Coordinates of C-alpha atoms in Angstrom, one line a residue:
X2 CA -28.4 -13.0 -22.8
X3 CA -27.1 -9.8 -24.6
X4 CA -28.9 -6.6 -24.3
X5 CA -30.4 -6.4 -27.8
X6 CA -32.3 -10.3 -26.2
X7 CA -33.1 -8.1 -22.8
X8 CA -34.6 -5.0 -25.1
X9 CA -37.0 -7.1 -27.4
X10 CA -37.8 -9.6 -24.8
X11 CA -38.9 -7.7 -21.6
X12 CA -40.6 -5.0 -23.4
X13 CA -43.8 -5.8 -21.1
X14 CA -46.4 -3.7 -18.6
X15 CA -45.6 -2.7 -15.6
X16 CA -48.1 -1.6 -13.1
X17 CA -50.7 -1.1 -15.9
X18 CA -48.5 0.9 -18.6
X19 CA -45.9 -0.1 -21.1
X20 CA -42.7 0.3 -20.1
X21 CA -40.4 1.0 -23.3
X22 CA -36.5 0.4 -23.6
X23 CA -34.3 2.3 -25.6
X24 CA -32.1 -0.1 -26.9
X25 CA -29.2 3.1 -27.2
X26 CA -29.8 4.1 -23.7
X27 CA -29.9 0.6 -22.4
X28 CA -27.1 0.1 -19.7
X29 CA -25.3 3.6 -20.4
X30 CA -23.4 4.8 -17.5
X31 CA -25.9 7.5 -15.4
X32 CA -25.3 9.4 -12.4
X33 CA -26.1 7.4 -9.4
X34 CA -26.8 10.4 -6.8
X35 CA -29.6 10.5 -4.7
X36 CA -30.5 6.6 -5.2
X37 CA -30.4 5.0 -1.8
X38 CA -28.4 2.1 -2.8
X39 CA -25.0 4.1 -2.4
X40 CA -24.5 4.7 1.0
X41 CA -21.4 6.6 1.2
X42 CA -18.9 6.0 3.5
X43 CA -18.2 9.3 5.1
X44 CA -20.0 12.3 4.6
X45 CA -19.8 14.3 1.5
X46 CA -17.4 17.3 3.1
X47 CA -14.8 15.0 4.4
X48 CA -11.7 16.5 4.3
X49 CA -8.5 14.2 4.3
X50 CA -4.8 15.5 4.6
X51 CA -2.1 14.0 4.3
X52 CA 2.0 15.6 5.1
X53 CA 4.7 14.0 3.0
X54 CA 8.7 14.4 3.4
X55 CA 10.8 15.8 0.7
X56 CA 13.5 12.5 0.1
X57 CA 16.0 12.5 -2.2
X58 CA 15.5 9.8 -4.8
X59 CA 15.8 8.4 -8.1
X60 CA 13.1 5.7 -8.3
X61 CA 10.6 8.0 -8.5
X62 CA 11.1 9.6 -12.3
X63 CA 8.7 11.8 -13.9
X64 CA 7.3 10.2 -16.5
X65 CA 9.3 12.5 -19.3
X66 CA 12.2 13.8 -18.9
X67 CA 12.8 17.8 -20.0
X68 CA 14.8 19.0 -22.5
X69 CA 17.0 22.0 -21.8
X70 CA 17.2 24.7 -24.6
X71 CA 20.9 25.2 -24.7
X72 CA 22.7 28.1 -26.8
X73 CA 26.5 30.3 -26.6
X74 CA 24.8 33.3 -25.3
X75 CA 25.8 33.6 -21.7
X76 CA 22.0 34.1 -19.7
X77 CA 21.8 36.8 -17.9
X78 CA 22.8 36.2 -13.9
X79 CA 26.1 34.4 -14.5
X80 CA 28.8 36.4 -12.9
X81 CA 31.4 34.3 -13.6
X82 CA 32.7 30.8 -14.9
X83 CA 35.0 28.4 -14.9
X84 CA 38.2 27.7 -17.0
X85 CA 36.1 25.6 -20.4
X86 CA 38.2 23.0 -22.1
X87 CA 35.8 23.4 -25.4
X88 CA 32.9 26.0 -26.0
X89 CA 30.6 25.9 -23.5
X90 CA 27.1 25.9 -24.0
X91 CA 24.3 27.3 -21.6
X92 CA 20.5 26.7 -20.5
X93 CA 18.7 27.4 -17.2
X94 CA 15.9 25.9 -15.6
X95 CA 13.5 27.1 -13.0
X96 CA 12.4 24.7 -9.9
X97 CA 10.6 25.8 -7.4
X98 CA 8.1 29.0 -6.9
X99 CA 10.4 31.9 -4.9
X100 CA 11.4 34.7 -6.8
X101 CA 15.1 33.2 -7.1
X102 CA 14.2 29.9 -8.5
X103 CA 16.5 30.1 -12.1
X104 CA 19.4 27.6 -12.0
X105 CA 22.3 28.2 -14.3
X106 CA 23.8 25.7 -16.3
X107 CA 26.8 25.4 -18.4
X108 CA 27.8 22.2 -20.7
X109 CA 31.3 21.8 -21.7
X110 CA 31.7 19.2 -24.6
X111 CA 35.3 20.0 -25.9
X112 CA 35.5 18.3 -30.0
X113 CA 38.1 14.9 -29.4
X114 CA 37.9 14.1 -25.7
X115 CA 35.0 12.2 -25.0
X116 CA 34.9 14.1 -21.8
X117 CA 31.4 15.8 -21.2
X118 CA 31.4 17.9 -18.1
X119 CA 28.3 19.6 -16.6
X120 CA 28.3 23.2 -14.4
X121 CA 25.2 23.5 -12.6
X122 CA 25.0 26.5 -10.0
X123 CA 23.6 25.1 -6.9
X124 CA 23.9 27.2 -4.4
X125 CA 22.1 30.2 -6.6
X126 CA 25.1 32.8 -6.4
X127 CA 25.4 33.1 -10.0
X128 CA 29.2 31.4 -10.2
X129 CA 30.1 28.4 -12.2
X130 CA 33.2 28.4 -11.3
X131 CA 32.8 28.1 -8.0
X132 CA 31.3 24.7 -8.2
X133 CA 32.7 21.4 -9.2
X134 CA 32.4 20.0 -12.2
X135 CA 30.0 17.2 -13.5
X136 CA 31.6 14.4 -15.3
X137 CA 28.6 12.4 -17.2
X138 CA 29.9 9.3 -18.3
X139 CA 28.2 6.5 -19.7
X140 CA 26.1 4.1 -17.5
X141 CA 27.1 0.4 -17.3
X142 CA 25.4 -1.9 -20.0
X143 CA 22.3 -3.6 -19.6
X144 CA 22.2 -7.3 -18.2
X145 CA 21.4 -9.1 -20.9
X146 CA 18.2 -11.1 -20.7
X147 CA 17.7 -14.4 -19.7
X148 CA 13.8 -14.8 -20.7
X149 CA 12.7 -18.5 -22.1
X150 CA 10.5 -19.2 -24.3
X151 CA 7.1 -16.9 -24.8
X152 CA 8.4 -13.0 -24.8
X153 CA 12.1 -14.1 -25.0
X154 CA 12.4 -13.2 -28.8
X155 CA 10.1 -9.8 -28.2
X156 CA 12.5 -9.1 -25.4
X157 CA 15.8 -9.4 -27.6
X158 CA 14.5 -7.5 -30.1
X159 CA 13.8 -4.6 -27.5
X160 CA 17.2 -4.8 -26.5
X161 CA 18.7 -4.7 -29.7
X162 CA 16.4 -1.5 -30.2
X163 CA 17.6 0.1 -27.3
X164 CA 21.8 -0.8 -28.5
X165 CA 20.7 1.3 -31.7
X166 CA 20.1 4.0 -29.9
X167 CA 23.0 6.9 -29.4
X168 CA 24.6 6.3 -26.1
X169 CA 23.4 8.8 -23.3
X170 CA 25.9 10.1 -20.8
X171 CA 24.7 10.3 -17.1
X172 CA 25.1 12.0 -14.5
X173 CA 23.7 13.9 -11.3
X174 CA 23.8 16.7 -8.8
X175 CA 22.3 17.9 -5.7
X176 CA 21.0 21.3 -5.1
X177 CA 18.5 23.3 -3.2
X178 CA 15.4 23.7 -4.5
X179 CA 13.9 27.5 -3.1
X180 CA 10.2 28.2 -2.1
X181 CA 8.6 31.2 -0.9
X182 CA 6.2 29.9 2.1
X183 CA 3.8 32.7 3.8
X184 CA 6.1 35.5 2.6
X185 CA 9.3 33.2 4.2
X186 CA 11.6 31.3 2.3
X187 CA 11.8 27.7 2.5
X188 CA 14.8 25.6 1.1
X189 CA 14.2 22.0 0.6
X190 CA 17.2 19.9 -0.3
X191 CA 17.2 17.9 -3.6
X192 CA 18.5 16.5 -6.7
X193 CA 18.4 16.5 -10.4
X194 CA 19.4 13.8 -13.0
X195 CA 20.9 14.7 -16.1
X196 CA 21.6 12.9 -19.7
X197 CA 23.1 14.1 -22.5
X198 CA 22.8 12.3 -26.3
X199 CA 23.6 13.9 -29.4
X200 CA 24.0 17.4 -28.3
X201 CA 20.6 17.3 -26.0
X202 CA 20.8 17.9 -22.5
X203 CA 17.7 16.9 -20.3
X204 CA 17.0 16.8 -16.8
X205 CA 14.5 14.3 -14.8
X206 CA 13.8 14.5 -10.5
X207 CA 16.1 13.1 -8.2
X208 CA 13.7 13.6 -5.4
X209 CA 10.0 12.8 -4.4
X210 CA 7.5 13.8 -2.0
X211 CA 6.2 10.4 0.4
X212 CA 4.0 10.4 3.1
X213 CA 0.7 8.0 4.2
X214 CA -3.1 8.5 3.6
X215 CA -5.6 7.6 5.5
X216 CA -8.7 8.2 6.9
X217 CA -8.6 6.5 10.2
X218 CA -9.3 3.4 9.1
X219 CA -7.1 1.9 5.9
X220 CA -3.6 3.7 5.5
X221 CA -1.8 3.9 2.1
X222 CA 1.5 5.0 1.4
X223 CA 1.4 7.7 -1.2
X224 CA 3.9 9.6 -3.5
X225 CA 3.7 12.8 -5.5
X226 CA 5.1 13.3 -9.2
X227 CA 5.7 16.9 -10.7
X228 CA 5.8 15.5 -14.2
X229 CA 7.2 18.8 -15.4
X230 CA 9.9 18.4 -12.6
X231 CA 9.4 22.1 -12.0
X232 CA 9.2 20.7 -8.0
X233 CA 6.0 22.8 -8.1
X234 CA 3.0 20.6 -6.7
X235 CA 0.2 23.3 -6.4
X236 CA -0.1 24.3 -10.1
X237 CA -1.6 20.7 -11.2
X238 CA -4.8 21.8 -13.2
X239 CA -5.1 21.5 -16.7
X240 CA -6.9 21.3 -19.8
X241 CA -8.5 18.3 -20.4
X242 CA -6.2 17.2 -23.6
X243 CA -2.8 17.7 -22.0
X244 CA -1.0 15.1 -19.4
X245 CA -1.1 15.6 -16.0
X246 CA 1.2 18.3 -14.2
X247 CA 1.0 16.5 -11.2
X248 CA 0.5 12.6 -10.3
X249 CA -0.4 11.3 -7.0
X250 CA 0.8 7.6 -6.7
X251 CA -1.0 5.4 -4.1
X252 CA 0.0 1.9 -3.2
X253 CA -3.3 0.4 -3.3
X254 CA -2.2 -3.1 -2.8
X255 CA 0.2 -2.2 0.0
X256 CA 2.9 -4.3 -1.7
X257 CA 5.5 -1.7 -1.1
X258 CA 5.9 -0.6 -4.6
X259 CA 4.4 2.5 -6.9
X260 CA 2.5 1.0 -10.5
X261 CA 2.3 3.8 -12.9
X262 CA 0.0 2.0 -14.7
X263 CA -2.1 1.0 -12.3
X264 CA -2.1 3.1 -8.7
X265 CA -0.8 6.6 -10.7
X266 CA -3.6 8.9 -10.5
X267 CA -4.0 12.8 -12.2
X268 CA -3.9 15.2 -9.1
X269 CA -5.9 16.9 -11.3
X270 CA -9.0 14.5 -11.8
X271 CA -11.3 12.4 -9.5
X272 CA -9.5 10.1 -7.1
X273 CA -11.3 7.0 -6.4
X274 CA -10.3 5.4 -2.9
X275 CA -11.6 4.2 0.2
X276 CA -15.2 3.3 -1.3
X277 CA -15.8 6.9 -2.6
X278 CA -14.4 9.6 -5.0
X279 CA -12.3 12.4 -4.1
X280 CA -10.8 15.6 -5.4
X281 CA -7.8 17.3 -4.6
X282 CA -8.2 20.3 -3.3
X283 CA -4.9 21.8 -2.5
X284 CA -1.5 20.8 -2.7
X285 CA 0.8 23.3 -1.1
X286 CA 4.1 24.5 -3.6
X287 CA 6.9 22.4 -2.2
X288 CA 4.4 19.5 -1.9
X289 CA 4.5 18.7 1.7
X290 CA 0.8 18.8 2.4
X291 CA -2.0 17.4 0.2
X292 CA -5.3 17.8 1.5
X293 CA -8.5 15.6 0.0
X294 CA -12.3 16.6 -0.5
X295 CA -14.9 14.0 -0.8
X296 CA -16.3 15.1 -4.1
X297 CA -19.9 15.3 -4.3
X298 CA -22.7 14.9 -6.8
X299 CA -22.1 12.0 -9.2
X300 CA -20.2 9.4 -7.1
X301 CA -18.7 7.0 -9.9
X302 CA -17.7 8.8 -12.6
X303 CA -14.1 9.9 -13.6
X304 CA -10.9 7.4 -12.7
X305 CA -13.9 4.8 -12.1
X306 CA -15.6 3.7 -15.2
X307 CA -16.8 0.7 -17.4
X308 CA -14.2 1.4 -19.7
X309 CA -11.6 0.5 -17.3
X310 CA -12.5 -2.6 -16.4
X311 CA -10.2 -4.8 -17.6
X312 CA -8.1 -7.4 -16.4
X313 CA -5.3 -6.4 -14.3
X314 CA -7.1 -2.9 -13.9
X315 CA -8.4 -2.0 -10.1
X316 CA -11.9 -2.8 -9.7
X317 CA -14.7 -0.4 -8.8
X318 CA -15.5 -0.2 -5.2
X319 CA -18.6 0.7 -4.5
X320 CA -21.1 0.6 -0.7
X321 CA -24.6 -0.9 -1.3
X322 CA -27.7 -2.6 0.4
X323 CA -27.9 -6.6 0.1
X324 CA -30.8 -8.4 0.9
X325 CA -29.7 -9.7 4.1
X326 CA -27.7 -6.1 5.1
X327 CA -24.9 -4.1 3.2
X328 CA -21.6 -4.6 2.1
X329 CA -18.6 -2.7 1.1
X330 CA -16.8 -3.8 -2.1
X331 CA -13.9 -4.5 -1.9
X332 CA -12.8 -3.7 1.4
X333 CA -15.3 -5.8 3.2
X334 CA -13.6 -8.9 1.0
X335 CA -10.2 -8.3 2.3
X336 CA -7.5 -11.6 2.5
X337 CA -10.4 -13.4 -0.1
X338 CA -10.7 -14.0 -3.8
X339 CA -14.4 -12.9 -4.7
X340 CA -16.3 -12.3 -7.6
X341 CA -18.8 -10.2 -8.2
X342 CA -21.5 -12.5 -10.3
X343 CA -24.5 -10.0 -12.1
X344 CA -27.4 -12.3 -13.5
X345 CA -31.2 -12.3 -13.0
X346 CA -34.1 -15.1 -12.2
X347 CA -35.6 -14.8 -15.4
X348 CA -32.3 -15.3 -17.8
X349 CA -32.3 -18.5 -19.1
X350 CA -28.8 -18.3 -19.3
X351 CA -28.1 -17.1 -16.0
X352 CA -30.0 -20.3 -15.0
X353 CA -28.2 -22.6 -16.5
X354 CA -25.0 -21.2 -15.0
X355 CA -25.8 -20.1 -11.9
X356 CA -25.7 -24.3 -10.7
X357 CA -21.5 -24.3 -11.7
X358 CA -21.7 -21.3 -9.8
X359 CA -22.9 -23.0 -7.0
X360 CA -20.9 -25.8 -7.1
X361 CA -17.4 -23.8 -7.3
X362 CA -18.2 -21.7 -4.3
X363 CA -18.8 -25.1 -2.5
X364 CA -16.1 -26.7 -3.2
X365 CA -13.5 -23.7 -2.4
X366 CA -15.3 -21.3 0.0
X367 CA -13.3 -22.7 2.6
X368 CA -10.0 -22.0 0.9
X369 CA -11.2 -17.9 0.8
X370 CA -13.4 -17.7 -2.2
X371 CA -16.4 -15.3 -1.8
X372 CA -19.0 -14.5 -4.3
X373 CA -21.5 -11.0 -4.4
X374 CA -24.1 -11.4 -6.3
X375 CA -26.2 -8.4 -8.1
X376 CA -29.7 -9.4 -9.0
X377 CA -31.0 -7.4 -12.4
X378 CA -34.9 -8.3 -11.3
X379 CA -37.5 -6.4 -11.5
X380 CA -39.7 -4.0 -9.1
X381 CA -41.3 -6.1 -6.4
X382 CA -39.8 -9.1 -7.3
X383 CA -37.4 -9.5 -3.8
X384 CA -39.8 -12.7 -2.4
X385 CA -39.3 -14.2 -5.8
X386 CA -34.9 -13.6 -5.9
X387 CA -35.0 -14.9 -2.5
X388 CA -36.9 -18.0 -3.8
X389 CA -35.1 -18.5 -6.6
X390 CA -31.9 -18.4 -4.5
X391 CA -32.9 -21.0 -2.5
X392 CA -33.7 -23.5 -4.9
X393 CA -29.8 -23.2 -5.9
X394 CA -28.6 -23.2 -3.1
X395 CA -27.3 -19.4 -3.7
X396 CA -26.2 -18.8 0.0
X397 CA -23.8 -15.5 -0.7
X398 CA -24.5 -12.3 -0.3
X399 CA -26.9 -10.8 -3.1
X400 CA -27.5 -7.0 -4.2
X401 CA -31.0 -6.5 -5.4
X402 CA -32.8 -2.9 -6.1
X403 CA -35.7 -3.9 -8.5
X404 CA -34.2 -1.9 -11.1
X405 CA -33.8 -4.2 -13.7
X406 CA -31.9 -3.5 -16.7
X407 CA -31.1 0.0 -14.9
X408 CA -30.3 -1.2 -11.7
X409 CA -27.5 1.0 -10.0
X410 CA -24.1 -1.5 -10.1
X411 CA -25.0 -3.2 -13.8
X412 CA -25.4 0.5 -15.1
X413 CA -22.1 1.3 -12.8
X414 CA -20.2 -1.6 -14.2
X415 CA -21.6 -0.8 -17.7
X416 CA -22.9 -4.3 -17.9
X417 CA -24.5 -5.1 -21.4
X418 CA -25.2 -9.1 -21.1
X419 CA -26.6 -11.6 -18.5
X420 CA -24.4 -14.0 -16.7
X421 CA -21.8 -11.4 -16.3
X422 CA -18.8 -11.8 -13.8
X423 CA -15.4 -10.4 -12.3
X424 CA -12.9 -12.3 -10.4
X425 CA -11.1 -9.9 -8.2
X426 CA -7.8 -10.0 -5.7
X427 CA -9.7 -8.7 -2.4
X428 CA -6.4 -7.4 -0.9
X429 CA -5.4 -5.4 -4.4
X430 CA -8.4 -4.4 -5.9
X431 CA -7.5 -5.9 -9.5
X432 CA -9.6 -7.8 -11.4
X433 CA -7.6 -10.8 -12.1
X434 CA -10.6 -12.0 -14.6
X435 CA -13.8 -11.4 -16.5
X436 CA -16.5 -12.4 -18.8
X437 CA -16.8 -15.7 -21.0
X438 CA -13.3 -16.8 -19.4
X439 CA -15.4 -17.1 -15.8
X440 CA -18.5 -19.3 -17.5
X441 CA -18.5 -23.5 -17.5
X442 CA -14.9 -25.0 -16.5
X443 CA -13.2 -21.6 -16.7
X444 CA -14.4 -20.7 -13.7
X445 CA -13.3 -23.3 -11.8
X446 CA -10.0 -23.0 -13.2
X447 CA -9.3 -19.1 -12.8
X448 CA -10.5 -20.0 -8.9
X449 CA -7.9 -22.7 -8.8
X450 CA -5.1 -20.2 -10.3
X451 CA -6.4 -17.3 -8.0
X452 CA -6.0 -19.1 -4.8
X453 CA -2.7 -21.2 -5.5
X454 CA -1.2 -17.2 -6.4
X455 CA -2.5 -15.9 -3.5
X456 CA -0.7 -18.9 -1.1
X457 CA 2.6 -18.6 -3.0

């Protein structure tokens, strides 16, 4: 039943006055503070920190690399250079916050040669030509792809893109990276990566920050990003139209590997881990130490929202009453597939699919499938769900705060018609389906596909 059916249907009294729904506000996201149904997990000033390790590493790339403005004008601070083959050309960069964080750089491309050779002062004294040269050279080609059928053609076409391209000449370099700590000065060792292509020099990391969060009970490895690879963590704020400064990467699914599409979050938005919503509140310059601040107010807004529900997308976790107790979604659902099933007594369509439900959970409960429930009936109606539950045979956990069309996880979920459903990976988080694909057979089926993944 969609939500225009729910808004002409149940327009109806309610303890002796009419009760009438805006069919505009109906099932809009609201803030869900002071409802009781949200019990948080710790208290609203919990403070989480976390110390990471400066590594030296390449598999952590910003997600752009910089360009570096390069001209014939020697910059001011180079004392002296090297013997150039061709003209040389010169940039500098800044990484870092002490007072001496400029790095000199010199290109030498001479016309003929094909050689491309890069001076980069590492050790700050202002001398090119006391440091070796840089040979970038040209990275060995791509293996070729060996994709079958479905994608194969869209992936030869992307690699005949990327032969188009001019060819970029590599290389990289390590230095130390200066910070000034407490009035002290702090060197952390490091590296850049460099590429040049048609007469553009640009520079990515060739080092991360890694470390573990936790907070006593789960434990996540976690990475930091200075996407302007200026290796300064602590300026990550910004206006609400331009990227992120800073990233914080969080392997939510603990398999050992960073998604920047899915566990990247902006240092300088809401955070949404361990059941709850949290806001960074420091990061210290060289980014060794990132400390966390459970963020009060409204719980789910931000990084969780309707609009990100889609499939392959982390789910929203949320704590809330059942009838029988309370549950925590998804932690409390960890090693299971589970999906979270929103319906109510009085859909007729609900009704009519609420006995496939039944029978799927049956048949493959004891292979891990779990089901939550969230009942969209009305005030006083609790007797009646736990009737109507048993006359299915409905035996899972069930969420019901008499809210009806605004009841706390359908408006959370943004939930706009009845039976509606999410098949989620209890170890990762991801929803792994949704919607009309989860109704009749296809339920049945996407259960069968979750659990034989899950075994592999």
């Amino acid at each position: 039943m969609t939500k225009d059916t729910i808004a002409r249907r149940f327009v109806r009294p309610t303890g002796g006055t009419k009760t009438f729904m805006n069919r505009n506000s109906l099932f809009t996201l609201a803030a869900l503070a002071g409802t009781t149904l949200f019990a948080p997990l710790v208290h609203a000033d919990e403070v989480i920190i976390t110390t990471l390790s400066p590594v030296i590493t390449d598999v952590i790339p910003a997600t752009k690399s910089q360009k570096i403005v390069l001209s014939p004008t020697k910059p001011d601070g180079v004392k002296s250079t090297p013997a150039f083959i061709g003209k040389p050309q010169y940039g500098t960069l800044k990484l870092g916050d002490a007072k001496d964080n400029q790095v000199l750089i010199a290109l030498d491309v001479p016309e003929g040669t094909g050689r491309i050779r890069l001076y980069v002062d590492t050790n700050g004294n202002g001398d090119l030509s006391d440091e070796t040269a840089i040979s970038l050279t040209l990275p060995p080609p791509p293996v070729k792809s060996k994709v079958r059928g479905n994608g194969a053609k869209e992936k030869a076409d992307k690699e005949k893109d990327t032969e188009k391209k001019a060819p970029a000449f590599v290389g990289s370099v390590a230095l130390t990276i200066h910070y000034n700590i407490a009035g002290r000065g702090a060197d952390v060792p490091s590296a850049l990566q460099f590429s040049y292509s048609e007469g553009q020099l640009s520079y990515n990391r060739g080092y991360s920050r890694l470390g573990k969060i936790t907070n006593g009970k789960k434990s996540y490895p976690v990475a930091l990003v200075d996407q302007n690879v200026d290796a300064r963590f602590d300026v990550f704020d910004h206006e609400e139209d331009e990227p992120a400064k800073v990233t914080i990467l969080i392997d939510r699914n603990l398999d050992g590997k960073f998604d920047f599409e899915k566990e990247a979050y902006d240092a300088a938005k809401l955070i949404r881990i361990y059941g709850g919503q949290y806001r960074v509140r420091a990061i210290d310059p060289k980014g060794t130490r990132l400390t966390l601040r459970k963020a009060g107010g409204k719980k789910f807004q931000g990084t969780g929202s309707a609009k990100d529900l889609k499939v392959g997308a982390p789910i929203i976790e949320f704590d809330a009453d059942t009838l029988d107790g309370s549950v925590s979604f998804v932690d409390d659902y960890r090693g299971k597939i589970v999906l979270l099933d929103f319906w109510a007594s009085w859909d007729p369509d609900a009704q009519a699919e609420l006995p496939n439900t039944v029978k799927v959970y049956e048949a493959y409960h004891s292979r891990g499938f779990e089901i939550l429930g969230v009942s969209l009936d009305q005030v006083n109606q609790r007797a009646s769900v736990q009737k109507f539950m048993q006359e299915l045979g409905i035996t899972w956990d069930v969420i019901y705060d008499g809210k009806f069309v605004n009841a706390g996880i359908a408006k959370l979920y943004g939930i706009e018609s009845l039976p509606s459903a999410f098949l989620v990976d209890g170890d990762t988080g991801l929803i792994l389906a949704k919607g009309d694909e989860l109704r009749g057979a296809g339920l049945q089926e996407a259960v069968q596909k979750a659990l034989f993944n899950r075994t592999r």
